[in-house]
Coordinates of C-alpha atoms and ligand atoms in Angstrom, one line a residue:
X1 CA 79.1 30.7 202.0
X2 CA 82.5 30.0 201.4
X3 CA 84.4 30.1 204.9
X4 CA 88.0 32.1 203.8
X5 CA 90.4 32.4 207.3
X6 CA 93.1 34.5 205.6
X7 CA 92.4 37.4 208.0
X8 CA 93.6 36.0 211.4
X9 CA 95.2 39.0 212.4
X10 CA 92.3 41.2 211.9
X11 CA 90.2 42.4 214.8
X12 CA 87.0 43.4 214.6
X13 CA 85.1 45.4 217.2
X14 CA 80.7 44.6 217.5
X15 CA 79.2 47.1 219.1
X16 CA 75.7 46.1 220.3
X17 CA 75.1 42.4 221.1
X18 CA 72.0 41.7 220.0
X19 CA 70.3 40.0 216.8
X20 CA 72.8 41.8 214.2
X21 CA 75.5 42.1 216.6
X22 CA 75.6 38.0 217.2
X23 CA 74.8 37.7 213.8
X24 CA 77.8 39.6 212.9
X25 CA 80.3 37.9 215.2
X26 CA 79.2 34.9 214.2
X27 CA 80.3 35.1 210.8
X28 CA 83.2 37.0 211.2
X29 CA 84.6 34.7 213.6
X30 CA 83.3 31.9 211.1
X31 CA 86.2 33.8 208.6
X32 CA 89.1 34.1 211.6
X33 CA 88.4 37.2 212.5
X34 CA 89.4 37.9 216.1
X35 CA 86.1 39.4 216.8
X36 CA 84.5 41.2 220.1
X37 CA 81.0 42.0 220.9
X38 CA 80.4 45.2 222.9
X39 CA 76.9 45.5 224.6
X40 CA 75.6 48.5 226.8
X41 CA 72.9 46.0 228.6
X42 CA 74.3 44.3 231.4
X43 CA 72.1 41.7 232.1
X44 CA 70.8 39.4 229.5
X45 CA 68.9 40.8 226.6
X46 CA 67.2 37.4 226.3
X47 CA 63.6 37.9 228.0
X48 CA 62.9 41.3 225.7
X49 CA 61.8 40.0 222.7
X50 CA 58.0 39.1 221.7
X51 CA 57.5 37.4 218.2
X52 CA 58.8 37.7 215.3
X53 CA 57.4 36.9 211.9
X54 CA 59.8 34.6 210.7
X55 CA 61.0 33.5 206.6
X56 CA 62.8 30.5 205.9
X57 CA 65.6 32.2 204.8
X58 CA 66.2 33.1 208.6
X59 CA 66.8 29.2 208.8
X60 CA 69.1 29.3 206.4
X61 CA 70.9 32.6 207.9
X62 CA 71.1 30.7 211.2
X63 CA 73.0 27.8 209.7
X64 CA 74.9 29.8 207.7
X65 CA 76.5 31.7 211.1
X66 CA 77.5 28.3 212.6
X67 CA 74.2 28.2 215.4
X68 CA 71.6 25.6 216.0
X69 CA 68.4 26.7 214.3
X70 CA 66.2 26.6 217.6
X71 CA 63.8 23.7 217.8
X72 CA 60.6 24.5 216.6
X73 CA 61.8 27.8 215.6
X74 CA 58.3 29.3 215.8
X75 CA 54.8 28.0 215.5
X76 CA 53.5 26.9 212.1
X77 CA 50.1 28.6 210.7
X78 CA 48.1 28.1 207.9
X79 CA 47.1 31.4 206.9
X80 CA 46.0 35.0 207.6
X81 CA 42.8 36.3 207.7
X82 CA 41.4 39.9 208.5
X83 CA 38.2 40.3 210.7
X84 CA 36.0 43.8 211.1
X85 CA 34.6 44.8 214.3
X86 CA 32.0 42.3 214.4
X87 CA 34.6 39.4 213.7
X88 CA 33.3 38.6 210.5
X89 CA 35.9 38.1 207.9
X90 CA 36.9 40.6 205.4
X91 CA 39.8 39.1 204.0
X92 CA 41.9 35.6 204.0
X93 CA 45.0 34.5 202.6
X94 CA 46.5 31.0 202.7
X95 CA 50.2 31.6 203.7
X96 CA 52.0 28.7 205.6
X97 CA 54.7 30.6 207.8
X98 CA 56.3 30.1 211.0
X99 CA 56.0 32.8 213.6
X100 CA 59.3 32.7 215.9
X101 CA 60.1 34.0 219.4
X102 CA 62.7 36.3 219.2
X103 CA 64.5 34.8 222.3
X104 CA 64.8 31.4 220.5
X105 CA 66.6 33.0 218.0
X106 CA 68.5 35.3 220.0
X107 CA 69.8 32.5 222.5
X108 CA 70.3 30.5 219.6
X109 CA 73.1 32.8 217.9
X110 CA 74.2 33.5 221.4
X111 CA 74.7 30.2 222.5
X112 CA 76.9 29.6 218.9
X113 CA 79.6 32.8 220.0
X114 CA 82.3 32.5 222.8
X115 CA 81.1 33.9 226.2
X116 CA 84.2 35.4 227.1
X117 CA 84.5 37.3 224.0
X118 CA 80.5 39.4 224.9
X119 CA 81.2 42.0 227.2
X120 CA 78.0 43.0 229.1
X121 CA 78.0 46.6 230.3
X122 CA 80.2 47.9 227.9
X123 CA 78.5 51.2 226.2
X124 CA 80.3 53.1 223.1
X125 CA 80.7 56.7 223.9
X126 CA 82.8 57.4 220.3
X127 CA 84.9 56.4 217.5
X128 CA 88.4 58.1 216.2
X129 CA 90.1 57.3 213.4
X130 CA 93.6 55.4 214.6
X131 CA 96.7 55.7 212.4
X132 CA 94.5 53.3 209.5
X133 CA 92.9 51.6 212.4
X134 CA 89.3 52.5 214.3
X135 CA 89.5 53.1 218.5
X136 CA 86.5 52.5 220.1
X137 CA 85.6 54.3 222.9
X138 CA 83.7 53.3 226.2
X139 CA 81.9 54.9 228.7
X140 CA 84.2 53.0 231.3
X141 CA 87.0 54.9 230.2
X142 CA 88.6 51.8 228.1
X143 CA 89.5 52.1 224.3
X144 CA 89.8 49.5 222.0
X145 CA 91.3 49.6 218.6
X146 CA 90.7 47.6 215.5
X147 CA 90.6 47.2 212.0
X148 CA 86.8 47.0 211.8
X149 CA 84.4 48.4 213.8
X150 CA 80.7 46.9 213.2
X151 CA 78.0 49.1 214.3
X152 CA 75.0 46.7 215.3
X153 CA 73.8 49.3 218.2
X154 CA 70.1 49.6 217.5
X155 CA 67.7 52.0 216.1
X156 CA 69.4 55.3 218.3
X157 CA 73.3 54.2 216.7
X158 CA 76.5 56.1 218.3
X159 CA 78.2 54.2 215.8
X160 CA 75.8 55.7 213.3
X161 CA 75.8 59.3 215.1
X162 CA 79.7 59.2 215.0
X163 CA 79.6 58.4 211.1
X164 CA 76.5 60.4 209.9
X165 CA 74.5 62.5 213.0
X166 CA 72.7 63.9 210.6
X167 CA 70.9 60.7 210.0
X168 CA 67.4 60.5 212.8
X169 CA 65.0 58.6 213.7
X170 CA 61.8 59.7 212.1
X171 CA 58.6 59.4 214.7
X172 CA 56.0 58.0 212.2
X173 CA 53.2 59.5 214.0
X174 CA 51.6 55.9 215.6
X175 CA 53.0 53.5 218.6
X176 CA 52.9 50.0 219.1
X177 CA 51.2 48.8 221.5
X178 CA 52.5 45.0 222.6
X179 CA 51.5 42.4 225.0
X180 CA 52.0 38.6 225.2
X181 CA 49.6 36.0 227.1
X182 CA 50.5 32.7 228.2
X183 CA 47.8 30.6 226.3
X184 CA 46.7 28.4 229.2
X185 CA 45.4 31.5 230.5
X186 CA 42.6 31.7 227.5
X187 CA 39.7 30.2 226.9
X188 CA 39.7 27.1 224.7
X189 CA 37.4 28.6 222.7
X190 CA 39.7 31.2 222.2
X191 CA 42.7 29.1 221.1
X192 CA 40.1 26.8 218.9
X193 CA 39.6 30.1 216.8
X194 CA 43.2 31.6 216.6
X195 CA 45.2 28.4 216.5
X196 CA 46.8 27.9 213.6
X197 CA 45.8 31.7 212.4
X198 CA 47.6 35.4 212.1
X199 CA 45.0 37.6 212.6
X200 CA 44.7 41.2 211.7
X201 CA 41.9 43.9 212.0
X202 CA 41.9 48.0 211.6
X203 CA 39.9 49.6 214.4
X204 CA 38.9 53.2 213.6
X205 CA 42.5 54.9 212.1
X206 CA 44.3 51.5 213.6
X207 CA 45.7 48.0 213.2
X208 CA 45.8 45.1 215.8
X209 CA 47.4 42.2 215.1
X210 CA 47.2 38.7 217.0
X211 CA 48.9 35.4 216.7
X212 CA 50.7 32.6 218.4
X213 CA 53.8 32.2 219.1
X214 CA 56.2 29.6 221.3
X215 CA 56.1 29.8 224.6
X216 CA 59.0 31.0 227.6
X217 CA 60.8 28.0 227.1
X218 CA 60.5 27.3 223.6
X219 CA 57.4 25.1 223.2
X220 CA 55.2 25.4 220.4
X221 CA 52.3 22.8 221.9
X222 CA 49.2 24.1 222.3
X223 CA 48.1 25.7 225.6
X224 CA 52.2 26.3 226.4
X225 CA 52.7 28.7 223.6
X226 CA 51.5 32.6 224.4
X227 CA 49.5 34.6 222.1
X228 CA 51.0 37.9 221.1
X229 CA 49.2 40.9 220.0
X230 CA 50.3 44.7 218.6
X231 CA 47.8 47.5 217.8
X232 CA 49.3 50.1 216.1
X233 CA 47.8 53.5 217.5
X234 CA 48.0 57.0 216.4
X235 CA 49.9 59.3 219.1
X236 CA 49.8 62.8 217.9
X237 CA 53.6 63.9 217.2
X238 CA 55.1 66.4 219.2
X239 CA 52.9 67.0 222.1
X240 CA 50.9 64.1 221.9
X241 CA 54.1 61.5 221.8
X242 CA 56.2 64.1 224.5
X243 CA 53.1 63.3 227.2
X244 CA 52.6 59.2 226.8
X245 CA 57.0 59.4 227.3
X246 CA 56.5 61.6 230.2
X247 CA 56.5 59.4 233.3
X248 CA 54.7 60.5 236.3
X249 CA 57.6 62.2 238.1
X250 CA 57.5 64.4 235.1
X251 CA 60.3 62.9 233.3
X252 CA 60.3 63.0 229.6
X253 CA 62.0 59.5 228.4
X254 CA 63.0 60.7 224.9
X255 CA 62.7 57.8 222.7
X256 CA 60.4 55.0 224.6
X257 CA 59.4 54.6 228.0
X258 CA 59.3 51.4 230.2
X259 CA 56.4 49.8 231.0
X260 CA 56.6 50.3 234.6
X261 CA 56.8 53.6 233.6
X262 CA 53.3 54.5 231.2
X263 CA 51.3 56.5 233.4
X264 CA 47.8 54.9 234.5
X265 CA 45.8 57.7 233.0
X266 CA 47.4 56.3 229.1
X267 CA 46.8 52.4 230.2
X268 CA 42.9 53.4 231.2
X269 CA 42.5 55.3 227.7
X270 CA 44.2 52.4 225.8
X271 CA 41.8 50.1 227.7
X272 CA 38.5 51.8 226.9
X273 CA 39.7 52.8 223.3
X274 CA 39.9 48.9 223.3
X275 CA 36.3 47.9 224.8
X276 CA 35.0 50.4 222.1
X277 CA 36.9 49.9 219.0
X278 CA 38.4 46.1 219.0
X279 CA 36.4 43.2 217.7
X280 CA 34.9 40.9 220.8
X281 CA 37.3 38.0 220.5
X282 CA 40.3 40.0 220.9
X283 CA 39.3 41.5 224.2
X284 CA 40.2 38.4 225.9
X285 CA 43.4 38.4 225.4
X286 CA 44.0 42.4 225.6
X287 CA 42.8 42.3 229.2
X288 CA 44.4 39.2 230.2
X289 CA 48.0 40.7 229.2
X290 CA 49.6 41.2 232.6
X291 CA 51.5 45.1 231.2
X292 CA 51.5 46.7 228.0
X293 CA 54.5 47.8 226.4
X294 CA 54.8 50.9 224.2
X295 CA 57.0 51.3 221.3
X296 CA 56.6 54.4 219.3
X297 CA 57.4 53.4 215.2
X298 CA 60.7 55.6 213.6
X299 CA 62.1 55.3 210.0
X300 CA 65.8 55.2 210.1
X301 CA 67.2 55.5 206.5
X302 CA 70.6 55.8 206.2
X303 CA 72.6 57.0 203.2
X304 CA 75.8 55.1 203.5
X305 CA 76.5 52.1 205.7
X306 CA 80.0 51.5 205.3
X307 CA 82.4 53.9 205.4
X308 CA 86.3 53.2 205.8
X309 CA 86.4 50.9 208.7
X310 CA 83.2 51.1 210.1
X311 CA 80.2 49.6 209.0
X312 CA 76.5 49.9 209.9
X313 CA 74.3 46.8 210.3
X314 CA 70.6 46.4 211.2
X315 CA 68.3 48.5 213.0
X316 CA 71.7 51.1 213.1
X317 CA 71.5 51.0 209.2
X318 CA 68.0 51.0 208.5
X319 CA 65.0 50.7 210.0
X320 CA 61.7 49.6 208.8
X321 CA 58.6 50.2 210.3
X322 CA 57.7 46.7 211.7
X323 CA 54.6 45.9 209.5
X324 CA 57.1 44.6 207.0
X325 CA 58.3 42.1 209.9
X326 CA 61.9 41.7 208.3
X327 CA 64.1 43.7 211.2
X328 CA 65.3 40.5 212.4
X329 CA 66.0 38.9 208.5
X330 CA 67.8 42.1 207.4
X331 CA 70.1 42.0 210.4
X332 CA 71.0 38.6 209.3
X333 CA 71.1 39.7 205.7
X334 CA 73.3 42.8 206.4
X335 CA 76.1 40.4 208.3
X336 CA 76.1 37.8 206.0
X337 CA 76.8 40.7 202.8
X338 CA 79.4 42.4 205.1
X339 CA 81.0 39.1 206.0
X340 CA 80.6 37.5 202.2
X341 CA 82.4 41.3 201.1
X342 CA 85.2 41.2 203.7
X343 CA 85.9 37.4 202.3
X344 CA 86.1 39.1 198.7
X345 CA 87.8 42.1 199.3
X346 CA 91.5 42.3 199.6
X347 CA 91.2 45.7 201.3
X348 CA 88.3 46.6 204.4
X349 CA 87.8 49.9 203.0
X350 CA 87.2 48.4 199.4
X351 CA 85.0 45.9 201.2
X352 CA 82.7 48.5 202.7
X353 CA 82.4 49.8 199.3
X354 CA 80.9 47.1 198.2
X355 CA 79.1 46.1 201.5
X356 CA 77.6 49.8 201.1
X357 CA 76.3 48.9 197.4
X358 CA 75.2 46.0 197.8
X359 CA 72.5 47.1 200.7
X360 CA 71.7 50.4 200.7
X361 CA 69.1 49.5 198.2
X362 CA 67.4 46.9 200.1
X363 CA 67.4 48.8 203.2
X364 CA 65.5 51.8 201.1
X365 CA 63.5 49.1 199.9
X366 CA 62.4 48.3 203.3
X367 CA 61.5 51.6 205.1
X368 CA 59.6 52.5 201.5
X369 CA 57.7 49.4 202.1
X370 CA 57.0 49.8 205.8
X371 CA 56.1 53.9 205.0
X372 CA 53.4 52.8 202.4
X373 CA 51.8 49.8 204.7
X374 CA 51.1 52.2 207.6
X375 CA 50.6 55.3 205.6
X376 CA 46.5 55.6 206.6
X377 CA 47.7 54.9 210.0
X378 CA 50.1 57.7 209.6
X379 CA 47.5 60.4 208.0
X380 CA 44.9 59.0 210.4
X381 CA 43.0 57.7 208.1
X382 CA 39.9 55.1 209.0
X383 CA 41.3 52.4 207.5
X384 CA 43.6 51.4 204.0
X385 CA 40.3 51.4 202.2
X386 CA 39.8 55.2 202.6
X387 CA 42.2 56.7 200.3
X388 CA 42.0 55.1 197.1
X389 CA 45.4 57.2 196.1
X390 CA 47.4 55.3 198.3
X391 CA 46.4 52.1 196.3
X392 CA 46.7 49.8 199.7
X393 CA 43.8 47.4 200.2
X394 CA 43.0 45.0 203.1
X395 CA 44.2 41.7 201.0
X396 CA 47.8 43.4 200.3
X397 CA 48.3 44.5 203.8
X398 CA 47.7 40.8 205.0
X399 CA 50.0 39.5 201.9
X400 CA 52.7 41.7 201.8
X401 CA 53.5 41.8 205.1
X402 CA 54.1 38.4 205.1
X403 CA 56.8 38.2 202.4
X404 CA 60.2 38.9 202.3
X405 CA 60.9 42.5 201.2
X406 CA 62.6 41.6 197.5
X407 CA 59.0 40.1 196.8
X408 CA 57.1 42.9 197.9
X409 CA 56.7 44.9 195.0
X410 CA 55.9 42.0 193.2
X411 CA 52.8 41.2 195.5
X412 CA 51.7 44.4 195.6
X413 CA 48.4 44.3 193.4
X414 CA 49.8 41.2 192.2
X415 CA 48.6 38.9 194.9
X416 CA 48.5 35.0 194.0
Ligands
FAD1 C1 56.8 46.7 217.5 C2 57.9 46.0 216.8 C3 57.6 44.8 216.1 C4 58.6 44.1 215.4 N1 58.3 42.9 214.8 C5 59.2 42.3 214.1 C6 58.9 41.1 213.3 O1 57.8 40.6 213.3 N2 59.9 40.5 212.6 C7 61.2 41.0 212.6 O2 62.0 40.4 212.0 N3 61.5 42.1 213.3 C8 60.5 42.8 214.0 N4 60.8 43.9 214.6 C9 62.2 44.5 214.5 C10 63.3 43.8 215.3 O3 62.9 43.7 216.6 C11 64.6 44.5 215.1 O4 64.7 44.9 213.7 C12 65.8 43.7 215.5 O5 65.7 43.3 216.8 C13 67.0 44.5 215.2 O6 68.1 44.1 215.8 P1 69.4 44.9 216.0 O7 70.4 44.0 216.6 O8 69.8 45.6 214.8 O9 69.0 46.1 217.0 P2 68.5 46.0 218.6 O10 67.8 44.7 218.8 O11 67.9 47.3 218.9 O12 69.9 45.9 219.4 C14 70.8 47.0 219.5 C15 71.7 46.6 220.7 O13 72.7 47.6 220.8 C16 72.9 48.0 222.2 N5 73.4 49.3 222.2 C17 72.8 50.5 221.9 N6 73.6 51.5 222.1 C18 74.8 51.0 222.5 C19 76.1 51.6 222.8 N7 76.3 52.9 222.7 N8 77.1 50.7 223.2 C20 76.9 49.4 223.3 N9 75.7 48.8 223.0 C21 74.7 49.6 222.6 C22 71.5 47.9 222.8 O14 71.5 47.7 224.2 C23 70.9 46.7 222.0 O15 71.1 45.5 222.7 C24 59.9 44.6 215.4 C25 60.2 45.8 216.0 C26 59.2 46.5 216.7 C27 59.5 47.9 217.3

C-alpha cells in the first residue's frame, strides 16, 4: 500500500484497542495521521485470546501495518478431518494452514504502535458532531475532538449505538464453549493423533472442534504448544440463555458471563453432556481444561459503516459467527480499506463513502456465511446431514470454514 503523509494535521480518535483498533492505528499513523487509541480495559488485553484460524493474507496484513509478523505465527497442519462418536473418520480434507494465537498477533500490532499514544481505561460514553469535527466523549469526564473517529469497540459498539442503535446483536441460539490445555499435560498418545490435525466432530445437534495451537509464550514445538477446543452448544434463547448469564448471586450478566462466574450446576451439565455425546479421544482434553469459558454466538450486521467522520471497523461493523474463523482477517481487512480510502480521498466524508462501499458487501458476505454453517445448530438439528434443504454437508463445513470468506461461495459444493 502506497504510504501518502499529506494528512499531518489530521487526528484521528480509535476507540477500542484491540485487533482492529491496533490494526487501525497502525495504518493510519503509517499515513501521518496523528492517531489515538482509546481502550475501556485497563490492564492488558493480551492473555484473552485462544486461537485463531489464521490465512496468509493476515501475514501480509501484518506487514502491511508496519509490525513484526510474530515468529511462528501459529502452528502448521496438514489437514482437517471429521470423526463420529466412535472416532472413526467421516470426512478429510488436505488443507495446509497455520492456526495462530491470537496474543501473538495482538502483541505483535501492539508492540508496532507508540505506548504513550494507548490509553488504558479510557471508555466512550458518546459522540457529537463538533463544528465539522467529531468529540468523543469518556466516561472520565474528558472529551476529545477529531477529524476521524474510528470505531473498533467490539461486538456491543457505542460507536456503533451512537451512529445506528438500531443495529443489535442477534443471539444465534448456541454458545461456545472454549478451553485451552497446555499439551505437556496430555497423553502422548493424544498429541501423536492430533498433531498436525484440525479436528472437528457434531455430537447430537452440536459441533466440537479441537486443534493446536502455540503455546503462552509463543512456541509452536511439540509438548509446549496447548490444544484448544470449542463445542458449539444449543442454549435455548430467552430463558434458556437469561439462566447460563445469571450468576449465582442472581445477577443476570447481559451479554456473556465470566468464567468465574458460570454457576457449577451449568459446568456439571456441560461435563456429563460431554461423557455422553463426545467421541473418546476428546475427553482428555475436555476434562483436563483447568475452566471453561462461555461465549454465546451474535450476528452483528450493520447497514452502513462509515458515515461522516466516523467509521465502523471489525466486530463493531460486522460480526460473523466464528465458524467462518475470519473476525481477526476482516479487522485487518476493514483498516487497511479505510486507511487505502482516506489515502485516496481528498475529503473524510467522501472517503467514508467509499470505505462504506467497498465493505459492506464483504461484511454481509461474512454473517451470511457464518448463518448458513451453523444453521442445524441453530434449528437444533442432529447434525448438517439432517436437512437436505439446507444443502450443508460434513465435507463443506470442514472446507469452507477454512477459506477466506471471498472463496467461500466458490467452495461451497465446489470442493477441490
Ligand atoms: C468463540 C469465538 C471463536 C473465534 N474464532 C476466531 C478465529 O478462529 N479466527 C478469527 O479470525 N476470529 C475468531 N473469532 C473472532 C475474533 O475474536 C474477533 O473477530 C476479533 O477479536 C475482533 O476484534 P475487534 O478488535 O473488532 O473486537 P474486540 O476484540 O471485541 O475488541 C473490542 C475492544 O473494544 C473495547 N471497548 C468496548 N467498548 C468500549 C468503549 N465504550 N470504550 C472504549 N473501548 C471499548 C473492548 O474492551 C475491546 O478491547 C472468534 C470469536 C469467538 C467468539
Amino acid at each position: 500500500m502506497a504510504v501518502r503523509t499529506h494528512r499531518h494535521s489530521h487526528k484521528a480518535v480509535v476507540i477500542g484497542g484491540s485487533v482492529a483498533g491496533l490494526f487501525a492505528g497502525n495504518f493510519l499513523a503509517r499515513q501521518g495521521w496523528d492517531v489515538r487509541i482509546y481502550e475501556r480495559a485497563r490492564e492488558s488485553l493480551a492473555s484473552r485470546g485462544l486461537g485463531i484460524a489464521s490465512h496468509g493474507e493476515l501475514e501480509d496484513l501484518i506487514v502491511a501495518a508496519g509490525a513484526t509478523v510474530p515468529s511462528p505465527l501459529g502452528i502448521d497442519v496438514t489437514g482437517r478431518s471429521a470423526i463420529d462418536r466412535h472416532g472413526e473418520t467421516i470426512a478429510r480434507f488436505d488443507y495446509p494452514q497455520q492456526l495462530a494465537g491470537w496474543t501473538g498477533v495482538f502483541r505483535s500490532l501492539s508492540a508496532r504502535f507508540p505506548a504513550d499514544r494507548y490509553h488504558s481505561g479510557w471508555e466512550l460514553s458518546g459522540i457529537e458532531p463538533s463544528g465539522g469535527r467529531a468529540l468523543a466523549r469518556f466516561s472520565n469526564g474528558e472529551a476529545v475532538e477529531a477529524d476521524l473517529i474510528v470505531g473498533a469497540d467490539g461486538f456491543r459498539s457505542s460507536v456503533r449505538a451512537a451512529m445506528a442503535p438500531h443495529v443489535q446483536p442477534r443471539y444465534a441460539g448456541y454458545v461456545a464453549w472454549r478451553g485451552a490445555v497446555e499439551e505437556g499435560a496430555l497423553s502422548d498418545a493424544f498429541r501423536a493423533e492430533t498433531v498436525n490435525q484440525f479436528c472437528f466432530c457434531f455430537p447430537k445437534g452440536s459441533e466440537f472442534i479441537g486443534y493446536p495451537v502455540p503455546g503462552d509464550d509463543g512456541s509452536a514445538e511439540l509438548g509446549r504448544r496447548r490444544y484448544n477446543f470449542l463445542w458449539y452448544y444449543p442454549v435455548a434463547p430467552g430463558a434458556g440463555l437469561t439462566d447460563l448469564l445469571t450468576d449465582a448471586r442472581g445477577v443476570v450478566h447481559e451479554y456473556s458471563i465470566p468464567p468465574s462466574l458460570v454457576r457449577t450446576e451449568h459446568i456439571e451439565r456441560l461435563q456429563a453432556d460431554a461423557r455422553d455425546l463426545l467421541p473418546t479421544k476428546f475427553l482428555e482434553p475436555f476434562f483436563a481444561a483447568s475452566h471453561y469459558l462461555v461465549q454465546p454466538i451474535y450476528d452483528v450486521e450493520s447497514e452502513r459503516i462509515g458515515f461522516d467522520n466516523v467509521a465502523l471497523i471489525g466486530d463493531a461493523a460486522f460480526v460473523a459467527r466464528p465458524h467462518v474463523g475470519v473476525g481477526v482477517l476482516k479487522a485487518g481487512q476493514d483498516a487497511r480499506a479505510l486507511a487505502q480510502c482516506l489515502a485516496r480521498d481528498a475529503s473524510i466524508a467522501g472517503a467514508l463513502a467509499a470505505y462504506d462501499a467497498e465493505r459492506l458487501p464483504e461484511g454481509r458476505a461474512s454473517v451470511a456465511a457464518g448463518r448458513h454453517l451453523g444453521a442445524f445448530i441453530e434449528r437444533g438439528l442432529d447434525g448438517p446431514w439432517t436437512d437436505p434443504s439446507l444443502d450443508l454437508r460434513v465435507e463443506d463445513i470442514i472446507r469452507v470454514s477454512g477459506r477466506p470468506v471471498q472463496k467461500r461461495q466458490a467452495a461451497i459444493g465446489n470442493a477441490p
